[in-house]
Amino acid sequence: TIVLSVDLLVLEPCIAGESSPPPTDMFPISPPGSLPTSRPSKVRFEGADYDIDQGVEILLQVILDTQSTPERMNLALNRLNAFAHNLDGSEAIPELIDRYSVIDERDTKVRLLRCIGRSGDERSVSFLHGVLRTETGDHLRSLAASCLAVWNIRAGLEELIRLLDSEARVRLVD
């Protein structure tokens, strides 16, 4: 059995170049009150607290350091996922994309793909298309497709539909 875990996915119609207010009538995927209502104001890593900009920089240094142990890199990726929106426009996006291509461990690839996809950075779109073209694992493909679908990109939506119509099973988390 293949298990797909689909991150919180919000699809909203959007006309290119035009921003729209957040929808008020969305179908909630998670029960009310289960999602955090505020973002952390500090980055905690290895026992120290940092302001967000400094913390994100420290996390990026650990992730991009080829000498980092897999455990330390995964710890940094887990923390960075909470602040992935801070990567939009970051000079580190191309470096993170390059780092993805040299990682062999699937769990680390998932964490890094999630960071890149959640960044909201336009440079991630072609990378996410590449993941759909080259990866064979349903988990990585579903994550890339979810990130593309947030951008309302047809390839992401089509891949999610294909995966959901396949033999794959969707795991619902209480």
PDB file of C-alpha atoms in Angstrom:
ATOM      1  CA  THR A   1       0.000   0.000   0.000  1.00  0.00           C
ATOM      2  CA  ILE A   2       1.278   3.453  -0.905  1.00  0.00           C
ATOM      3  CA  VAL A   3       0.381   6.202   1.531  1.00  0.00           C
ATOM      4  CA  LEU A   4       0.076   9.788   0.389  1.00  0.00           C
ATOM      5  CA  SER A   5       0.165  12.568   2.901  1.00  0.00           C
ATOM      6  CA  VAL A   6      -1.135  15.768   1.393  1.00  0.00           C
ATOM      7  CA  ASP A   7      -0.116  18.914   3.201  1.00  0.00           C
ATOM      8  CA  LEU A   8      -2.723  21.572   3.861  1.00  0.00           C
ATOM      9  CA  LEU A   9      -3.646  22.578   0.360  1.00  0.00           C
ATOM     10  CA  VAL A  10      -5.524  25.768  -0.379  1.00  0.00           C
ATOM     11  CA  LEU A  11      -6.621  26.346  -3.947  1.00  0.00           C
ATOM     12  CA  GLU A  12      -8.006  29.707  -4.836  1.00  0.00           C
ATOM     13  CA  PRO A  13      -8.717  31.242  -8.215  1.00  0.00           C
ATOM     14  CA  CYS A  14      -6.196  33.860  -9.190  1.00  0.00           C
ATOM     15  CA  ILE A  15      -5.723  36.076 -12.228  1.00  0.00           C
ATOM     16  CA  ALA A  16      -2.078  36.582 -13.159  1.00  0.00           C
ATOM     17  CA  GLY A  17      -0.660  39.732 -11.623  1.00  0.00           C
ATOM     18  CA  GLU A  18      -3.675  40.256  -9.378  1.00  0.00           C
ATOM     19  CA  SER A  19      -3.804  39.371  -5.718  1.00  0.00           C
ATOM     20  CA  SER A  20      -7.044  38.346  -4.146  1.00  0.00           C
ATOM     21  CA  PRO A  21      -8.170  38.537  -0.532  1.00  0.00           C
ATOM     22  CA  PRO A  22      -8.116  35.257   1.389  1.00  0.00           C
ATOM     23  CA  PRO A  23     -11.280  33.258   0.771  1.00  0.00           C
ATOM     24  CA  THR A  24     -13.742  33.170   3.654  1.00  0.00           C
ATOM     25  CA  ASP A  25     -15.752  30.155   2.542  1.00  0.00           C
ATOM     26  CA  MET A  26     -12.998  27.540   2.203  1.00  0.00           C
ATOM     27  CA  PHE A  27     -13.711  23.962   3.155  1.00  0.00           C
ATOM     28  CA  PRO A  28     -11.543  23.265   6.218  1.00  0.00           C
ATOM     29  CA  ILE A  29      -9.257  20.264   5.773  1.00  0.00           C
ATOM     30  CA  SER A  30      -8.210  20.321   9.426  1.00  0.00           C
ATOM     31  CA  PRO A  31     -10.613  20.606  12.353  1.00  0.00           C
ATOM     32  CA  PRO A  32     -11.160  24.184  13.560  1.00  0.00           C
ATOM     33  CA  GLY A  33      -8.574  25.228  16.101  1.00  0.00           C
ATOM     34  CA  SER A  34      -6.029  22.572  15.074  1.00  0.00           C
ATOM     35  CA  LEU A  35      -3.829  24.949  13.100  1.00  0.00           C
ATOM     36  CA  PRO A  36      -1.598  27.497  14.806  1.00  0.00           C
ATOM     37  CA  THR A  37      -3.050  30.989  14.689  1.00  0.00           C
ATOM     38  CA  SER A  38       0.248  32.826  15.028  1.00  0.00           C
ATOM     39  CA  ARG A  39       3.758  32.338  13.731  1.00  0.00           C
ATOM     40  CA  PRO A  40       6.697  31.875  16.059  1.00  0.00           C
ATOM     41  CA  SER A  41       8.610  35.056  16.842  1.00  0.00           C
ATOM     42  CA  LYS A  42      11.930  33.293  17.482  1.00  0.00           C
ATOM     43  CA  VAL A  43      13.870  30.454  15.900  1.00  0.00           C
ATOM     44  CA  ARG A  44      15.016  27.878  18.439  1.00  0.00           C
ATOM     45  CA  PHE A  45      17.882  25.678  17.285  1.00  0.00           C
ATOM     46  CA  GLU A  46      20.355  23.601  19.258  1.00  0.00           C
ATOM     47  CA  GLY A  47      19.326  25.130  22.562  1.00  0.00           C
ATOM     48  CA  ALA A  48      19.544  28.793  21.531  1.00  0.00           C
ATOM     49  CA  ASP A  49      16.901  31.329  20.490  1.00  0.00           C
ATOM     50  CA  TYR A  50      17.514  33.624  17.521  1.00  0.00           C
ATOM     51  CA  ASP A  51      15.522  36.409  15.926  1.00  0.00           C
ATOM     52  CA  ILE A  52      13.873  35.100  12.784  1.00  0.00           C
ATOM     53  CA  ASP A  53      16.285  36.495  10.173  1.00  0.00           C
ATOM     54  CA  GLN A  54      19.373  35.362  12.066  1.00  0.00           C
ATOM     55  CA  GLY A  55      17.805  31.972  12.849  1.00  0.00           C
ATOM     56  CA  VAL A  56      16.862  31.335   9.230  1.00  0.00           C
ATOM     57  CA  GLU A  57      20.433  32.183   8.185  1.00  0.00           C
ATOM     58  CA  ILE A  58      21.867  29.741  10.743  1.00  0.00           C
ATOM     59  CA  LEU A  59      19.490  27.005   9.597  1.00  0.00           C
ATOM     60  CA  LEU A  60      20.439  27.628   5.954  1.00  0.00           C
ATOM     61  CA  GLN A  61      24.149  27.409   6.820  1.00  0.00           C
ATOM     62  CA  VAL A  62      23.612  24.004   8.431  1.00  0.00           C
ATOM     63  CA  ILE A  63      21.506  22.727   5.513  1.00  0.00           C
ATOM     64  CA  LEU A  64      23.923  23.934   2.845  1.00  0.00           C
ATOM     65  CA  ASP A  65      27.034  22.704   4.673  1.00  0.00           C
ATOM     66  CA  THR A  66      28.057  19.442   2.997  1.00  0.00           C
ATOM     67  CA  GLN A  67      29.831  18.442   6.237  1.00  0.00           C
ATOM     68  CA  SER A  68      26.603  18.564   8.304  1.00  0.00           C
ATOM     69  CA  THR A  69      25.505  15.206   9.635  1.00  0.00           C
ATOM     70  CA  PRO A  70      22.172  13.923   8.278  1.00  0.00           C
ATOM     71  CA  GLU A  71      20.680  14.234  11.778  1.00  0.00           C
ATOM     72  CA  ARG A  72      21.738  17.874  12.156  1.00  0.00           C
ATOM     73  CA  MET A  73      20.579  18.708   8.630  1.00  0.00           C
ATOM     74  CA  ASN A  74      17.171  17.102   9.257  1.00  0.00           C
ATOM     75  CA  LEU A  75      16.835  18.989  12.527  1.00  0.00           C
ATOM     76  CA  ALA A  76      17.586  22.255  10.707  1.00  0.00           C
ATOM     77  CA  LEU A  77      15.131  21.366   7.912  1.00  0.00           C
ATOM     78  CA  ASN A  78      12.410  20.592  10.440  1.00  0.00           C
ATOM     79  CA  ARG A  79      12.899  24.001  12.047  1.00  0.00           C
ATOM     80  CA  LEU A  80      13.168  25.813   8.707  1.00  0.00           C
ATOM     81  CA  ASN A  81       9.829  24.399   7.555  1.00  0.00           C
ATOM     82  CA  ALA A  82       8.115  26.611  10.140  1.00  0.00           C
ATOM     83  CA  PHE A  83       9.790  29.637   8.526  1.00  0.00           C
ATOM     84  CA  ALA A  84       9.791  28.568   4.847  1.00  0.00           C
ATOM     85  CA  HIS A  85       7.765  31.662   3.897  1.00  0.00           C
ATOM     86  CA  ASN A  86      10.845  33.703   4.905  1.00  0.00           C
ATOM     87  CA  LEU A  87      12.747  32.143   1.987  1.00  0.00           C
ATOM     88  CA  ASP A  88      10.711  33.971  -0.682  1.00  0.00           C
ATOM     89  CA  GLY A  89      13.261  36.037  -2.583  1.00  0.00           C
ATOM     90  CA  SER A  90      16.165  34.514  -0.666  1.00  0.00           C
ATOM     91  CA  GLU A  91      19.522  34.117  -2.381  1.00  0.00           C
ATOM     92  CA  ALA A  92      19.599  30.612  -0.875  1.00  0.00           C
ATOM     93  CA  ILE A  93      16.800  29.192  -3.064  1.00  0.00           C
ATOM     94  CA  PRO A  94      19.114  28.176  -5.963  1.00  0.00           C
ATOM     95  CA  GLU A  95      21.552  26.674  -3.452  1.00  0.00           C
ATOM     96  CA  LEU A  96      18.761  24.690  -1.779  1.00  0.00           C
ATOM     97  CA  ILE A  97      17.626  23.436  -5.189  1.00  0.00           C
ATOM     98  CA  ASP A  98      21.205  22.356  -5.980  1.00  0.00           C
ATOM     99  CA  ARG A  99      21.476  20.656  -2.572  1.00  0.00           C
ATOM    100  CA  TYR A 100      18.334  18.624  -3.306  1.00  0.00           C
ATOM    101  CA  SER A 101      20.000  16.979  -6.301  1.00  0.00           C
ATOM    102  CA  VAL A 102      22.889  15.554  -4.238  1.00  0.00           C
ATOM    103  CA  ILE A 103      20.828  14.171  -1.347  1.00  0.00           C
ATOM    104  CA  ASP A 104      20.153  10.451  -1.406  1.00  0.00           C
ATOM    105  CA  GLU A 105      18.053   9.922   1.728  1.00  0.00           C
ATOM    106  CA  ARG A 106      14.334  10.116   0.934  1.00  0.00           C
ATOM    107  CA  ASP A 107      13.239  11.674   4.257  1.00  0.00           C
ATOM    108  CA  THR A 108      15.784  14.467   3.877  1.00  0.00           C
ATOM    109  CA  LYS A 109      14.638  15.056   0.287  1.00  0.00           C
ATOM    110  CA  VAL A 110      11.039  15.296   1.507  1.00  0.00           C
ATOM    111  CA  ARG A 111      11.946  17.885   4.150  1.00  0.00           C
ATOM    112  CA  LEU A 112      14.001  19.950   1.710  1.00  0.00           C
ATOM    113  CA  LEU A 113      11.343  19.725  -1.006  1.00  0.00           C
ATOM    114  CA  ARG A 114       8.756  20.919   1.512  1.00  0.00           C
ATOM    115  CA  CYS A 115      10.948  23.937   2.444  1.00  0.00           C
ATOM    116  CA  ILE A 116      11.515  24.889  -1.181  1.00  0.00           C
ATOM    117  CA  GLY A 117       7.875  24.362  -2.141  1.00  0.00           C
ATOM    118  CA  ARG A 118       6.499  26.330   0.807  1.00  0.00           C
ATOM    119  CA  SER A 119       8.868  29.238   0.242  1.00  0.00           C
ATOM    120  CA  GLY A 120       6.472  30.914  -2.191  1.00  0.00           C
ATOM    121  CA  ASP A 121       9.474  31.820  -4.346  1.00  0.00           C
ATOM    122  CA  GLU A 122       8.751  31.820  -8.086  1.00  0.00           C
ATOM    123  CA  ARG A 123      12.115  30.176  -8.781  1.00  0.00           C
ATOM    124  CA  SER A 124      10.815  27.020  -7.128  1.00  0.00           C
ATOM    125  CA  VAL A 125       8.191  26.440  -9.838  1.00  0.00           C
ATOM    126  CA  SER A 126      10.543  25.055 -12.511  1.00  0.00           C
ATOM    127  CA  PHE A 127      12.274  22.954  -9.843  1.00  0.00           C
ATOM    128  CA  LEU A 128       8.916  21.474  -8.771  1.00  0.00           C
ATOM    129  CA  HIS A 129       8.101  20.671 -12.414  1.00  0.00           C
ATOM    130  CA  GLY A 130      11.473  18.898 -12.584  1.00  0.00           C
ATOM    131  CA  VAL A 131      10.607  16.819  -9.525  1.00  0.00           C
ATOM    132  CA  LEU A 132       7.399  15.701 -11.262  1.00  0.00           C
ATOM    133  CA  ARG A 133       9.396  14.758 -14.377  1.00  0.00           C
ATOM    134  CA  THR A 134      12.245  12.913 -12.673  1.00  0.00           C
ATOM    135  CA  GLU A 135      11.117  11.439  -9.347  1.00  0.00           C
ATOM    136  CA  THR A 136       9.360   8.095  -9.292  1.00  0.00           C
ATOM    137  CA  GLY A 137       8.262   7.971  -5.647  1.00  0.00           C
ATOM    138  CA  ASP A 138       4.648   8.921  -5.025  1.00  0.00           C
ATOM    139  CA  HIS A 139       5.443  10.790  -1.793  1.00  0.00           C
ATOM    140  CA  LEU A 140       7.902  13.182  -3.462  1.00  0.00           C
ATOM    141  CA  ARG A 141       5.633  13.555  -6.500  1.00  0.00           C
ATOM    142  CA  SER A 142       2.556  14.287  -4.358  1.00  0.00           C
ATOM    143  CA  LEU A 143       4.445  16.887  -2.352  1.00  0.00           C
ATOM    144  CA  ALA A 144       5.746  18.613  -5.502  1.00  0.00           C
ATOM    145  CA  ALA A 145       2.259  18.444  -7.021  1.00  0.00           C
ATOM    146  CA  SER A 146       0.710  19.960  -3.872  1.00  0.00           C
ATOM    147  CA  CYS A 147       3.181  22.844  -3.996  1.00  0.00           C
ATOM    148  CA  LEU A 148       2.470  23.445  -7.693  1.00  0.00           C
ATOM    149  CA  ALA A 149      -1.279  23.246  -7.086  1.00  0.00           C
ATOM    150  CA  VAL A 150      -0.999  26.080  -4.560  1.00  0.00           C
ATOM    151  CA  TRP A 151       0.317  28.162  -7.479  1.00  0.00           C
ATOM    152  CA  ASN A 152      -2.753  26.979  -9.468  1.00  0.00           C
ATOM    153  CA  ILE A 153      -0.451  25.256 -11.945  1.00  0.00           C
ATOM    154  CA  ARG A 154      -2.254  22.647 -13.972  1.00  0.00           C
ATOM    155  CA  ALA A 155       0.525  20.042 -13.812  1.00  0.00           C
ATOM    156  CA  GLY A 156       0.280  19.989 -10.026  1.00  0.00           C
ATOM    157  CA  LEU A 157      -3.476  19.579 -10.031  1.00  0.00           C
ATOM    158  CA  GLU A 158      -3.339  16.861 -12.704  1.00  0.00           C
ATOM    159  CA  GLU A 159      -0.714  14.902 -10.777  1.00  0.00           C
ATOM    160  CA  LEU A 160      -2.698  15.092  -7.545  1.00  0.00           C
ATOM    161  CA  ILE A 161      -5.780  13.803  -9.351  1.00  0.00           C
ATOM    162  CA  ARG A 162      -3.742  11.015 -10.973  1.00  0.00           C
ATOM    163  CA  LEU A 163      -2.296   9.961  -7.620  1.00  0.00           C
ATOM    164  CA  LEU A 164      -5.667  10.078  -5.895  1.00  0.00           C
ATOM    165  CA  ASP A 165      -7.279   8.030  -8.677  1.00  0.00           C
ATOM    166  CA  SER A 166      -4.490   5.425  -8.559  1.00  0.00           C
ATOM    167  CA  GLU A 167      -4.071   2.488  -6.229  1.00  0.00           C
ATOM    168  CA  ALA A 168      -2.603   4.889  -3.676  1.00  0.00           C
ATOM    169  CA  ARG A 169      -4.397   5.377  -0.398  1.00  0.00           C
ATOM    170  CA  VAL A 170      -4.794   8.757   1.275  1.00  0.00           C
ATOM    171  CA  ARG A 171      -4.018   8.805   4.978  1.00  0.00           C
ATOM    172  CA  LEU A 172      -6.274  11.098   6.954  1.00  0.00           C
ATOM    173  CA  VAL A 173      -4.759  12.463  10.133  1.00  0.00           C
ATOM    174  CA  ASP A 174      -7.058  13.102  13.068  1.00  0.00           C
TER     175      ASP A 174
END
